[in-house]
């Protein structure tokens, strides 16, 4: 498997996409894989748009936009870099031998017909904010469901989680529902959208 855990700090999205495409090429889609796409939009200098899916029985990444993706992921270049090669990557990897952009996790979104059907039942924007108290910073990614245009300014739901706690969630040391009831995850807006999606993808 391509090493996505030790990327250089200043890697650009296009270079990362090439590595991700190589990693996806090592995976075999399940028999019930759908033709749904997962779109990723990275804004700012060096950013771009890509979409991931299954074509002719293999996972692929295509540059550019796509119509009505199953899920759209939107984030700025600066936040994207913290997730894949910076603070979020570093803290999460202390707890789990995996990347937040592990291709196996990405392919779960559209790699199963049953799971994709459940995800299609949701619509709206879920904005996830990772709070880095040590650096006095926040890193944001927005997930748009239902094929609509991402609304980054007024998301349907906002989820906040402390970076120090995120690694425990990624590793499985803690589960999302317990973290929510313990106050480690804070949800504003449509709570049913967030909790329903978590249930659908797990």
mmCIF file of C-alpha atoms in Angstrom:
data_model
loop_
_atom_site.group_PDB
_atom_site.id
_atom_site.type_symbol
_atom_site.label_atom_id
_atom_site.label_comp_id
_atom_site.label_asym_id
_atom_site.label_seq_id
_atom_site.Cartn_x
_atom_site.Cartn_y
_atom_site.Cartn_z
ATOM 1 C CA UNK A 1 0.000 0.000 0.000
ATOM 2 C CA UNK A 2 1.225 3.503 -0.847
ATOM 3 C CA UNK A 3 2.391 5.309 2.309
ATOM 4 C CA UNK A 4 -0.045 8.161 2.978
ATOM 5 C CA UNK A 5 1.095 8.603 6.586
ATOM 6 C CA UNK A 6 4.447 10.273 5.952
ATOM 7 C CA UNK A 7 3.723 12.851 3.295
ATOM 8 C CA UNK A 8 5.916 15.971 3.076
ATOM 9 C CA UNK A 9 4.458 18.966 4.932
ATOM 10 C CA UNK A 10 4.118 21.147 1.825
ATOM 11 C CA UNK A 11 2.645 18.539 -0.534
ATOM 12 C CA UNK A 12 0.174 19.991 -3.015
ATOM 13 C CA UNK A 13 -3.278 18.527 -3.680
ATOM 14 C CA UNK A 14 -2.407 17.432 -7.228
ATOM 15 C CA UNK A 15 0.631 15.460 -6.020
ATOM 16 C CA UNK A 16 -1.414 13.874 -3.240
ATOM 17 C CA UNK A 17 -4.107 12.922 -5.741
ATOM 18 C CA UNK A 18 -1.548 11.003 -7.800
ATOM 19 C CA UNK A 19 -0.497 9.033 -4.713
ATOM 20 C CA UNK A 20 -4.119 8.417 -3.759
ATOM 21 C CA UNK A 21 -4.868 7.152 -7.274
ATOM 22 C CA UNK A 22 -1.978 4.695 -6.936
ATOM 23 C CA UNK A 23 -3.285 3.535 -3.545
ATOM 24 C CA UNK A 24 -6.810 3.093 -4.913
ATOM 25 C CA UNK A 25 -5.394 1.015 -7.759
ATOM 26 C CA UNK A 26 -4.282 -1.546 -5.166
ATOM 27 C CA UNK A 27 -7.856 -2.035 -3.939
ATOM 28 C CA UNK A 28 -10.599 -4.199 -5.438
ATOM 29 C CA UNK A 29 -14.141 -2.770 -5.437
ATOM 30 C CA UNK A 30 -16.831 -4.987 -3.881
ATOM 31 C CA UNK A 31 -19.214 -6.772 -6.255
ATOM 32 C CA UNK A 32 -22.073 -4.388 -5.376
ATOM 33 C CA UNK A 33 -20.075 -1.184 -5.930
ATOM 34 C CA UNK A 34 -22.183 1.629 -7.368
ATOM 35 C CA UNK A 35 -21.335 4.244 -9.965
ATOM 36 C CA UNK A 36 -21.736 7.043 -7.404
ATOM 37 C CA UNK A 37 -18.920 9.560 -7.140
ATOM 38 C CA UNK A 38 -17.340 11.273 -4.121
ATOM 39 C CA UNK A 39 -16.272 14.816 -5.025
ATOM 40 C CA UNK A 40 -13.421 16.719 -3.379
ATOM 41 C CA UNK A 41 -13.024 20.479 -3.799
ATOM 42 C CA UNK A 42 -9.898 22.186 -2.418
ATOM 43 C CA UNK A 43 -10.031 25.977 -2.663
ATOM 44 C CA UNK A 44 -7.138 28.405 -2.797
ATOM 45 C CA UNK A 45 -3.736 28.505 -4.548
ATOM 46 C CA UNK A 46 -2.775 25.014 -5.698
ATOM 47 C CA UNK A 47 -6.277 23.661 -5.110
ATOM 48 C CA UNK A 48 -8.620 21.978 -7.541
ATOM 49 C CA UNK A 49 -11.515 19.562 -7.927
ATOM 50 C CA UNK A 50 -11.492 15.784 -8.244
ATOM 51 C CA UNK A 51 -14.012 12.967 -7.976
ATOM 52 C CA UNK A 52 -13.517 9.372 -6.918
ATOM 53 C CA UNK A 53 -15.541 6.343 -7.929
ATOM 54 C CA UNK A 54 -15.608 3.002 -9.682
ATOM 55 C CA UNK A 55 -15.291 2.772 -13.467
ATOM 56 C CA UNK A 56 -15.198 -0.543 -15.331
ATOM 57 C CA UNK A 57 -14.638 -2.457 -12.105
ATOM 58 C CA UNK A 58 -11.716 -0.388 -10.758
ATOM 59 C CA UNK A 59 -11.437 2.630 -8.459
ATOM 60 C CA UNK A 60 -10.392 5.819 -10.219
ATOM 61 C CA UNK A 61 -9.852 9.529 -9.610
ATOM 62 C CA UNK A 62 -10.849 12.081 -12.239
ATOM 63 C CA UNK A 63 -9.942 15.759 -12.226
ATOM 64 C CA UNK A 64 -12.777 18.281 -12.455
ATOM 65 C CA UNK A 65 -16.320 18.565 -11.156
ATOM 66 C CA UNK A 66 -19.065 15.952 -11.404
ATOM 67 C CA UNK A 67 -22.852 16.136 -11.366
ATOM 68 C CA UNK A 68 -24.795 15.081 -8.253
ATOM 69 C CA UNK A 69 -22.027 13.320 -6.299
ATOM 70 C CA UNK A 70 -23.004 11.039 -3.439
ATOM 71 C CA UNK A 71 -20.887 13.215 -1.108
ATOM 72 C CA UNK A 72 -18.967 16.435 -1.748
ATOM 73 C CA UNK A 73 -16.016 17.305 0.509
ATOM 74 C CA UNK A 74 -15.006 20.988 0.529
ATOM 75 C CA UNK A 75 -12.046 22.565 2.276
ATOM 76 C CA UNK A 76 -9.395 25.242 1.849
ATOM 77 C CA UNK A 77 -5.833 24.311 0.857
ATOM 78 C CA UNK A 78 -4.534 25.348 4.284
ATOM 79 C CA UNK A 79 -7.027 23.103 6.089
ATOM 80 C CA UNK A 80 -6.536 20.272 3.595
ATOM 81 C CA UNK A 81 -2.798 20.312 4.281
ATOM 82 C CA UNK A 82 -3.339 20.009 8.051
ATOM 83 C CA UNK A 83 -5.548 16.948 7.479
ATOM 84 C CA UNK A 84 -3.214 15.092 5.113
ATOM 85 C CA UNK A 85 0.289 16.249 6.110
ATOM 86 C CA UNK A 86 0.116 18.493 9.158
ATOM 87 C CA UNK A 87 -1.230 18.739 12.679
ATOM 88 C CA UNK A 88 -4.376 16.648 12.244
ATOM 89 C CA UNK A 89 -2.442 13.889 10.484
ATOM 90 C CA UNK A 90 0.267 13.893 13.148
ATOM 91 C CA UNK A 91 -2.033 13.771 16.175
ATOM 92 C CA UNK A 92 -4.376 11.187 14.651
ATOM 93 C CA UNK A 93 -1.483 8.922 13.634
ATOM 94 C CA UNK A 94 -0.243 8.833 17.238
ATOM 95 C CA UNK A 95 -3.319 6.740 17.990
ATOM 96 C CA UNK A 96 -3.994 4.931 14.732
ATOM 97 C CA UNK A 97 -1.831 3.455 11.984
ATOM 98 C CA UNK A 98 -3.977 5.046 9.315
ATOM 99 C CA UNK A 99 -4.536 8.324 7.499
ATOM 100 C CA UNK A 100 -7.768 10.319 7.767
ATOM 101 C CA UNK A 101 -7.693 10.117 3.985
ATOM 102 C CA UNK A 102 -7.094 6.366 3.996
ATOM 103 C CA UNK A 103 -8.366 5.190 0.592
ATOM 104 C CA UNK A 104 -10.083 2.260 2.300
ATOM 105 C CA UNK A 105 -12.183 4.740 4.264
ATOM 106 C CA UNK A 106 -12.963 6.854 1.211
ATOM 107 C CA UNK A 107 -14.102 3.856 -0.783
ATOM 108 C CA UNK A 108 -16.572 2.874 1.932
ATOM 109 C CA UNK A 109 -18.711 5.817 0.881
ATOM 110 C CA UNK A 110 -19.512 4.497 -2.574
ATOM 111 C CA UNK A 111 -18.045 0.995 -2.472
ATOM 112 C CA UNK A 112 -21.237 -0.643 -1.254
ATOM 113 C CA UNK A 113 -24.645 -0.377 -2.879
ATOM 114 C CA UNK A 114 -26.433 -0.767 0.450
ATOM 115 C CA UNK A 115 -24.380 1.934 2.174
ATOM 116 C CA UNK A 116 -24.723 4.312 -0.789
ATOM 117 C CA UNK A 117 -28.499 3.862 -0.701
ATOM 118 C CA UNK A 118 -28.567 4.843 2.986
ATOM 119 C CA UNK A 119 -26.407 7.914 2.344
ATOM 120 C CA UNK A 120 -28.730 9.023 -0.475
ATOM 121 C CA UNK A 121 -31.451 9.433 2.134
ATOM 122 C CA UNK A 122 -29.721 12.517 3.575
ATOM 123 C CA UNK A 123 -29.410 16.082 2.289
ATOM 124 C CA UNK A 124 -27.566 19.068 3.690
ATOM 125 C CA UNK A 125 -24.125 20.276 4.707
ATOM 126 C CA UNK A 126 -22.194 18.922 7.683
ATOM 127 C CA UNK A 127 -19.291 21.168 8.623
ATOM 128 C CA UNK A 128 -16.644 19.454 10.757
ATOM 129 C CA UNK A 129 -14.337 21.721 12.754
ATOM 130 C CA UNK A 130 -11.281 20.238 14.438
ATOM 131 C CA UNK A 131 -10.133 22.474 17.296
ATOM 132 C CA UNK A 132 -6.379 22.556 17.900
ATOM 133 C CA UNK A 133 -6.044 24.170 21.324
ATOM 134 C CA UNK A 134 -2.280 23.737 21.424
ATOM 135 C CA UNK A 135 -1.835 25.822 18.267
ATOM 136 C CA UNK A 136 -4.928 28.007 18.867
ATOM 137 C CA UNK A 137 -6.232 27.005 15.446
ATOM 138 C CA UNK A 138 -9.198 25.343 13.752
ATOM 139 C CA UNK A 139 -9.267 23.092 10.681
ATOM 140 C CA UNK A 140 -12.515 22.788 8.730
ATOM 141 C CA UNK A 141 -13.962 20.341 6.213
ATOM 142 C CA UNK A 142 -17.547 20.418 4.919
ATOM 143 C CA UNK A 143 -19.433 17.342 3.713
ATOM 144 C CA UNK A 144 -22.399 17.997 1.406
ATOM 145 C CA UNK A 145 -25.062 15.332 0.912
ATOM 146 C CA UNK A 146 -27.923 15.161 -1.540
ATOM 147 C CA UNK A 147 -26.089 16.430 -4.615
ATOM 148 C CA UNK A 148 -26.686 20.127 -3.879
ATOM 149 C CA UNK A 149 -24.260 23.023 -4.071
ATOM 150 C CA UNK A 150 -22.134 23.187 -0.889
ATOM 151 C CA UNK A 151 -23.229 25.913 1.519
ATOM 152 C CA UNK A 152 -20.058 26.624 3.461
ATOM 153 C CA UNK A 153 -21.304 29.849 5.037
ATOM 154 C CA UNK A 154 -24.459 28.386 6.603
ATOM 155 C CA UNK A 155 -24.135 24.589 6.969
ATOM 156 C CA UNK A 156 -27.085 22.506 8.094
ATOM 157 C CA UNK A 157 -25.045 20.998 10.906
ATOM 158 C CA UNK A 158 -21.756 21.911 12.574
ATOM 159 C CA UNK A 159 -19.685 19.333 14.443
ATOM 160 C CA UNK A 160 -16.791 20.397 16.670
ATOM 161 C CA UNK A 161 -14.206 17.998 18.066
ATOM 162 C CA UNK A 162 -10.963 18.604 19.925
ATOM 163 C CA UNK A 163 -7.885 17.509 17.972
ATOM 164 C CA UNK A 164 -6.425 15.724 20.989
ATOM 165 C CA UNK A 165 -9.570 13.579 21.178
ATOM 166 C CA UNK A 166 -9.871 12.978 17.434
ATOM 167 C CA UNK A 167 -7.049 10.446 17.422
ATOM 168 C CA UNK A 168 -8.951 8.293 19.909
ATOM 169 C CA UNK A 169 -11.975 8.321 17.612
ATOM 170 C CA UNK A 170 -9.895 7.424 14.555
ATOM 171 C CA UNK A 171 -8.224 4.540 16.388
ATOM 172 C CA UNK A 172 -11.514 3.162 17.688
ATOM 173 C CA UNK A 173 -10.524 3.743 21.323
ATOM 174 C CA UNK A 174 -13.724 5.785 21.561
ATOM 175 C CA UNK A 175 -16.892 5.611 19.490
ATOM 176 C CA UNK A 176 -18.755 8.620 18.156
ATOM 177 C CA UNK A 177 -21.958 8.134 20.125
ATOM 178 C CA UNK A 178 -20.155 7.809 23.460
ATOM 179 C CA UNK A 179 -18.027 10.836 22.627
ATOM 180 C CA UNK A 180 -21.141 12.863 21.884
ATOM 181 C CA UNK A 181 -22.882 11.959 25.125
ATOM 182 C CA UNK A 182 -19.648 12.691 27.031
ATOM 183 C CA UNK A 183 -19.495 16.165 25.501
ATOM 184 C CA UNK A 184 -16.304 15.449 23.539
ATOM 185 C CA UNK A 185 -18.141 16.135 20.288
ATOM 186 C CA UNK A 186 -20.440 19.163 20.045
ATOM 187 C CA UNK A 187 -23.177 19.332 17.421
ATOM 188 C CA UNK A 188 -25.089 22.485 16.437
ATOM 189 C CA UNK A 189 -27.952 22.618 13.972
ATOM 190 C CA UNK A 190 -29.688 19.521 12.631
ATOM 191 C CA UNK A 191 -28.479 16.831 15.005
ATOM 192 C CA UNK A 192 -30.518 14.137 13.210
ATOM 193 C CA UNK A 193 -28.507 14.714 10.030
ATOM 194 C CA UNK A 194 -25.186 14.185 11.806
ATOM 195 C CA UNK A 195 -26.252 11.191 13.893
ATOM 196 C CA UNK A 196 -28.111 9.609 10.985
ATOM 197 C CA UNK A 197 -25.134 9.862 8.664
ATOM 198 C CA UNK A 198 -22.781 8.442 11.276
ATOM 199 C CA UNK A 199 -25.092 5.463 11.629
ATOM 200 C CA UNK A 200 -25.367 5.040 7.854
ATOM 201 C CA UNK A 201 -21.626 4.908 7.152
ATOM 202 C CA UNK A 202 -20.585 2.716 10.080
#
